[in-house]
Short mmCIF file of C-alpha atoms and ligand atoms in Angstrom, two decimals:
data_model
loop_
_atom_site.label_atom_id
_atom_site.label_comp_id
_atom_site.label_asym_id
_atom_site.label_seq_id
_atom_site.Cartn_x
_atom_site.Cartn_y
_atom_site.Cartn_z
CA UNK A 1 -69.25 90.88 -12.31
CA UNK A 2 -72.88 89.95 -12.00
CA UNK A 3 -74.09 89.98 -8.43
CA UNK A 4 -76.32 87.01 -7.84
CA UNK A 5 -79.29 88.07 -5.87
CA UNK A 6 -80.53 85.16 -3.92
CA UNK A 7 -83.79 86.93 -3.18
CA UNK A 8 -84.61 87.35 -6.87
CA UNK A 9 -83.66 83.77 -7.63
CA UNK A 10 -85.96 82.47 -4.92
CA UNK A 11 -88.84 84.65 -6.11
CA UNK A 12 -88.38 83.47 -9.69
CA UNK A 13 -88.23 79.82 -8.71
CA UNK A 14 -91.31 80.10 -6.52
CA UNK A 15 -93.15 81.74 -9.40
CA UNK A 16 -92.19 78.89 -11.73
CA UNK A 17 -93.11 76.29 -9.11
CA UNK A 18 -96.50 77.96 -8.78
CA UNK A 19 -97.12 77.82 -12.55
CA UNK A 20 -96.25 74.11 -12.67
CA UNK A 21 -98.21 73.35 -9.50
CA UNK A 22 -101.33 75.00 -10.91
CA UNK A 23 -101.23 72.60 -13.86
CA UNK A 24 -101.87 69.88 -11.30
CA UNK A 25 -104.49 71.72 -9.26
CA UNK A 26 -102.06 72.79 -6.57
CA UNK A 27 -100.15 75.97 -5.71
CA UNK A 28 -96.60 76.67 -4.61
CA UNK A 29 -97.76 76.33 -1.01
CA UNK A 30 -98.18 72.60 -1.64
CA UNK A 31 -94.57 72.24 -2.77
CA UNK A 32 -91.65 72.36 -0.37
CA UNK A 33 -88.64 74.18 -1.81
CA UNK A 34 -85.41 72.86 -0.32
CA UNK A 35 -82.43 75.12 -0.81
CA UNK A 36 -79.44 72.90 -1.58
CA UNK A 37 -76.51 74.54 0.16
CA UNK A 38 -73.57 72.24 -0.54
CA UNK A 39 -70.36 74.31 -0.87
CA UNK A 40 -72.36 77.47 0.00
CA UNK A 41 -71.16 79.56 2.94
CA UNK A 42 -73.41 80.45 5.85
CA UNK A 43 -73.76 84.14 4.92
CA UNK A 44 -75.46 83.20 1.70
CA UNK A 45 -77.52 80.57 3.45
CA UNK A 46 -78.70 83.20 5.93
CA UNK A 47 -79.68 85.40 3.00
CA UNK A 48 -81.81 82.55 1.65
CA UNK A 49 -83.34 81.96 5.07
CA UNK A 50 -84.17 85.68 5.28
CA UNK A 51 -85.99 85.36 1.99
CA UNK A 52 -88.35 82.57 2.76
CA UNK A 53 -86.31 79.36 2.58
CA UNK A 54 -87.19 77.11 5.52
CA UNK A 55 -85.45 73.90 4.49
CA UNK A 56 -81.88 73.29 3.48
CA UNK A 57 -80.32 70.21 1.95
CA UNK A 58 -76.75 68.94 2.12
CA UNK A 59 -75.15 65.90 0.53
CA UNK A 60 -72.15 65.45 2.83
CA UNK A 61 -72.32 64.63 6.52
CA UNK A 62 -69.35 66.75 7.51
CA UNK A 63 -70.72 69.85 5.85
CA UNK A 64 -74.16 69.24 7.29
CA UNK A 65 -72.64 68.87 10.74
CA UNK A 66 -70.81 72.19 10.82
CA UNK A 67 -73.69 74.06 9.25
CA UNK A 68 -76.03 72.75 11.93
CA UNK A 69 -73.53 74.07 14.48
CA UNK A 70 -73.54 77.50 12.82
CA UNK A 71 -77.21 77.88 12.02
CA UNK A 72 -78.63 75.92 14.94
CA UNK A 73 -82.35 75.26 14.62
CA UNK A 74 -83.24 78.04 12.19
CA UNK A 75 -83.94 75.81 9.17
CA UNK A 76 -85.08 72.24 8.74
CA UNK A 77 -82.23 70.01 7.64
CA UNK A 78 -82.35 67.45 4.85
CA UNK A 79 -79.66 64.90 4.10
CA UNK A 80 -80.11 64.47 0.37
CA UNK A 81 -76.91 62.72 -0.68
CA UNK A 82 -75.49 59.24 -0.33
CA UNK A 83 -75.11 58.45 3.34
CA UNK A 84 -72.25 56.27 4.53
CA UNK A 85 -73.46 53.86 7.17
CA UNK A 86 -70.72 54.64 9.69
CA UNK A 87 -71.42 58.38 9.50
CA UNK A 88 -75.09 58.43 10.43
CA UNK A 89 -74.17 58.66 14.11
CA UNK A 90 -72.94 62.22 13.59
CA UNK A 91 -76.36 63.47 12.52
CA UNK A 92 -78.74 61.29 14.50
CA UNK A 93 -81.62 63.45 15.74
CA UNK A 94 -80.45 66.45 13.76
CA UNK A 95 -82.20 66.02 10.42
CA UNK A 96 -85.84 66.41 9.53
CA UNK A 97 -85.58 64.00 6.65
CA UNK A 98 -83.04 61.69 5.06
CA UNK A 99 -83.75 61.40 1.32
CA UNK A 100 -81.34 58.63 0.45
CA UNK A 101 -82.24 55.40 2.18
CA UNK A 102 -81.27 52.62 -0.22
CA UNK A 103 -79.87 49.58 1.62
CA UNK A 104 -80.47 47.37 4.63
CA UNK A 105 -77.13 48.03 6.34
CA UNK A 106 -78.11 51.69 6.57
CA UNK A 107 -81.62 50.80 7.79
CA UNK A 108 -80.15 48.78 10.64
CA UNK A 109 -77.74 51.53 11.62
CA UNK A 110 -80.36 54.29 11.51
CA UNK A 111 -82.79 52.18 13.53
CA UNK A 112 -80.18 51.23 16.11
CA UNK A 113 -78.88 54.76 16.68
CA UNK A 114 -82.38 56.24 16.68
CA UNK A 115 -83.49 53.74 19.28
CA UNK A 116 -80.48 54.55 21.46
CA UNK A 117 -81.53 58.20 21.31
CA UNK A 118 -85.23 57.54 21.88
CA UNK A 119 -86.32 58.96 18.58
CA UNK A 120 -87.75 58.04 15.21
CA UNK A 121 -85.88 59.08 12.07
CA UNK A 122 -87.89 60.09 9.02
CA UNK A 123 -86.61 58.87 5.66
CA UNK A 124 -87.40 58.67 1.97
CA UNK A 125 -86.52 55.64 -0.09
CA UNK A 126 -84.25 56.59 -2.96
CA UNK A 127 -85.14 54.87 -6.22
CA UNK A 128 -82.81 54.64 -9.20
CA UNK A 129 -85.55 54.71 -11.83
CA UNK A 130 -83.22 55.17 -14.80
CA UNK A 131 -80.88 52.43 -13.53
CA UNK A 132 -77.82 54.62 -13.87
CA UNK A 133 -74.57 53.07 -12.65
CA UNK A 134 -73.45 56.51 -11.50
CA UNK A 135 -76.37 56.89 -9.12
CA UNK A 136 -77.43 55.29 -5.88
CA UNK A 137 -80.89 54.02 -5.09
CA UNK A 138 -83.03 50.93 -5.20
CA UNK A 139 -84.17 49.38 -8.44
CA UNK A 140 -87.92 49.56 -8.73
CA UNK A 141 -88.37 45.79 -8.67
CA UNK A 142 -86.68 45.71 -5.25
CA UNK A 143 -88.65 48.62 -3.81
CA UNK A 144 -91.67 46.84 -2.36
CA UNK A 145 -89.71 44.07 -0.66
CA UNK A 146 -87.33 46.61 0.80
CA UNK A 147 -90.16 48.86 2.00
CA UNK A 148 -91.93 45.97 3.72
CA UNK A 149 -88.75 45.04 5.51
CA UNK A 150 -88.15 48.62 6.67
CA UNK A 151 -91.72 48.77 8.04
CA UNK A 152 -90.74 46.25 10.70
CA UNK A 153 -88.16 48.66 12.15
CA UNK A 154 -89.81 50.85 14.75
CA UNK A 155 -87.35 53.73 14.99
CA UNK A 156 -87.36 54.55 11.33
CA UNK A 157 -90.36 55.98 9.50
CA UNK A 158 -90.80 56.04 5.73
CA UNK A 159 -92.32 59.29 4.49
CA UNK A 160 -92.12 58.83 0.72
CA UNK A 161 -89.81 58.40 -2.26
CA UNK A 162 -86.94 60.28 -3.86
CA UNK A 163 -85.24 60.07 -7.22
CA UNK A 164 -82.81 61.93 -9.44
CA UNK A 165 -83.48 62.15 -13.16
CA UNK A 166 -80.67 61.54 -15.65
CA UNK A 167 -78.60 64.55 -16.59
CA UNK A 168 -79.93 65.01 -20.11
CA UNK A 169 -81.60 67.49 -22.44
CA UNK A 170 -84.22 64.87 -23.24
CA UNK A 171 -87.29 66.20 -21.45
CA UNK A 172 -89.41 63.19 -22.36
CA UNK A 173 -86.95 60.91 -20.63
CA UNK A 174 -86.84 63.13 -17.54
CA UNK A 175 -90.63 63.30 -17.45
CA UNK A 176 -90.99 59.54 -17.77
CA UNK A 177 -88.65 59.02 -14.80
CA UNK A 178 -90.67 61.38 -12.60
CA UNK A 179 -93.96 59.90 -13.76
CA UNK A 180 -92.75 56.44 -12.88
CA UNK A 181 -91.75 57.46 -9.36
CA UNK A 182 -95.17 59.02 -8.84
CA UNK A 183 -96.79 55.81 -10.05
CA UNK A 184 -94.69 53.76 -7.62
CA UNK A 185 -95.87 56.01 -4.80
CA UNK A 186 -99.49 55.49 -5.85
CA UNK A 187 -98.98 51.73 -6.06
CA UNK A 188 -97.60 51.72 -2.51
CA UNK A 189 -100.47 53.90 -1.24
CA UNK A 190 -103.02 51.56 -2.79
CA UNK A 191 -101.70 48.75 -0.61
CA UNK A 192 -102.82 50.57 2.53
CA UNK A 193 -99.94 49.56 4.73
CA UNK A 194 -100.62 50.28 8.38
CA UNK A 195 -98.76 53.24 9.79
CA UNK A 196 -97.34 54.34 6.46
CA UNK A 197 -97.96 57.85 5.16
CA UNK A 198 -96.39 58.50 1.78
CA UNK A 199 -96.33 62.25 2.27
CA UNK A 200 -93.45 63.20 0.03
CA UNK A 201 -92.23 62.79 -3.50
CA UNK A 202 -88.78 64.39 -3.56
CA UNK A 203 -87.89 65.02 -7.17
CA UNK A 204 -86.69 67.94 -9.23
CA UNK A 205 -83.50 70.01 -9.18
CA UNK A 206 -82.51 73.30 -10.86
CA UNK A 207 -82.73 71.93 -14.38
CA UNK A 208 -85.88 69.87 -14.07
CA UNK A 209 -88.00 71.03 -11.11
CA UNK A 210 -90.81 72.34 -13.33
CA UNK A 211 -91.21 68.96 -15.01
CA UNK A 212 -91.02 67.27 -11.62
CA UNK A 213 -93.78 69.42 -10.14
CA UNK A 214 -95.94 68.83 -13.20
CA UNK A 215 -95.47 65.11 -12.54
CA UNK A 216 -96.51 65.32 -8.91
CA UNK A 217 -93.40 66.26 -6.95
CA UNK A 218 -94.08 68.06 -3.68
CA UNK A 219 -90.47 68.51 -2.62
CA UNK A 220 -87.91 70.06 -4.96
CA UNK A 221 -84.19 70.30 -4.22
CA UNK A 222 -82.74 73.42 -5.84
CA UNK A 223 -79.11 74.47 -5.46
CA UNK A 224 -77.54 76.43 -8.31
CA UNK A 225 -80.88 77.97 -9.25
CA UNK A 226 -80.84 79.77 -5.91
CA UNK A 227 -77.17 80.23 -5.08
CA UNK A 228 -75.56 80.34 -8.52
CA UNK A 229 -73.21 77.84 -10.10
CA UNK A 230 -70.99 75.94 -7.69
CA UNK A 231 -67.32 76.19 -8.49
CA UNK A 232 -66.28 72.57 -8.32
C1 LIG B 1 -76.67 69.00 -5.62
C2 LIG B 1 -77.96 68.27 -5.49
C3 LIG B 1 -79.17 68.90 -5.85
C4 LIG B 1 -79.26 70.30 -6.41
O1 LIG B 1 -78.66 70.41 -7.65
P1 LIG B 1 -78.80 71.75 -8.52
O2 LIG B 1 -78.65 71.28 -9.91
O3 LIG B 1 -77.71 72.66 -8.10
O4 LIG B 1 -80.15 72.31 -8.25
C5 LIG B 1 -80.33 68.17 -5.68
N1 LIG B 1 -80.31 66.91 -5.19
C6 LIG B 1 -79.18 66.29 -4.83
C7 LIG B 1 -79.24 64.90 -4.31
C8 LIG B 1 -77.96 66.95 -4.98
O5 LIG B 1 -76.83 66.33 -4.64
#
């Protein structure tokens, strides 16, 4: 049996992130590495936290909830998966960033619950660049109208964009998806909206984070690359 050493995996990934970042005049310190901990038990998560991970990402509310209970405020929490509107109430005030805002019903719910709790919730708009039926996210032609509408809600704050590339061996296709998201971010920035800071481009997972960083990502979401293959 091969023992996965989380420490070595993290070191390797940070090294690769650094190489890709340097191609764009940055270093690994400019890129936030989110450890994706879905299905991973808290002992392994603690090992990752002991080895430099500061941010963890989950894609299910229930799992996020109990891990927050266990780990308290040690890491920053990211909700990276599809978020059901009626479940946001369980994590209000507990996440640093929600990566998957993609529809008005969810905007209204997040704003309402955040207001009730006297806080502002930070979000990324998820864009379905490749228009895959299997994925959530806004189509790019709807992005600007959606963003402008969200800007009128005071208890929700847009911090950038997120996408997932298609699951494919075709690196050119993956690269074009990431490049397009970066371009959309630049287009939005050039409009100089008041009170909008597009700080984050969340793109890149285990199989494509190097391409993503080369194309401007500053937030990568890596699961199996750190914790090993998930058995589901
Ligand atoms: C699972 C997941 C990841 C990480 O996937 P890996 O291939 O294990 O790195 C990243 N982003 C989202 C939204 C996920 O659901």
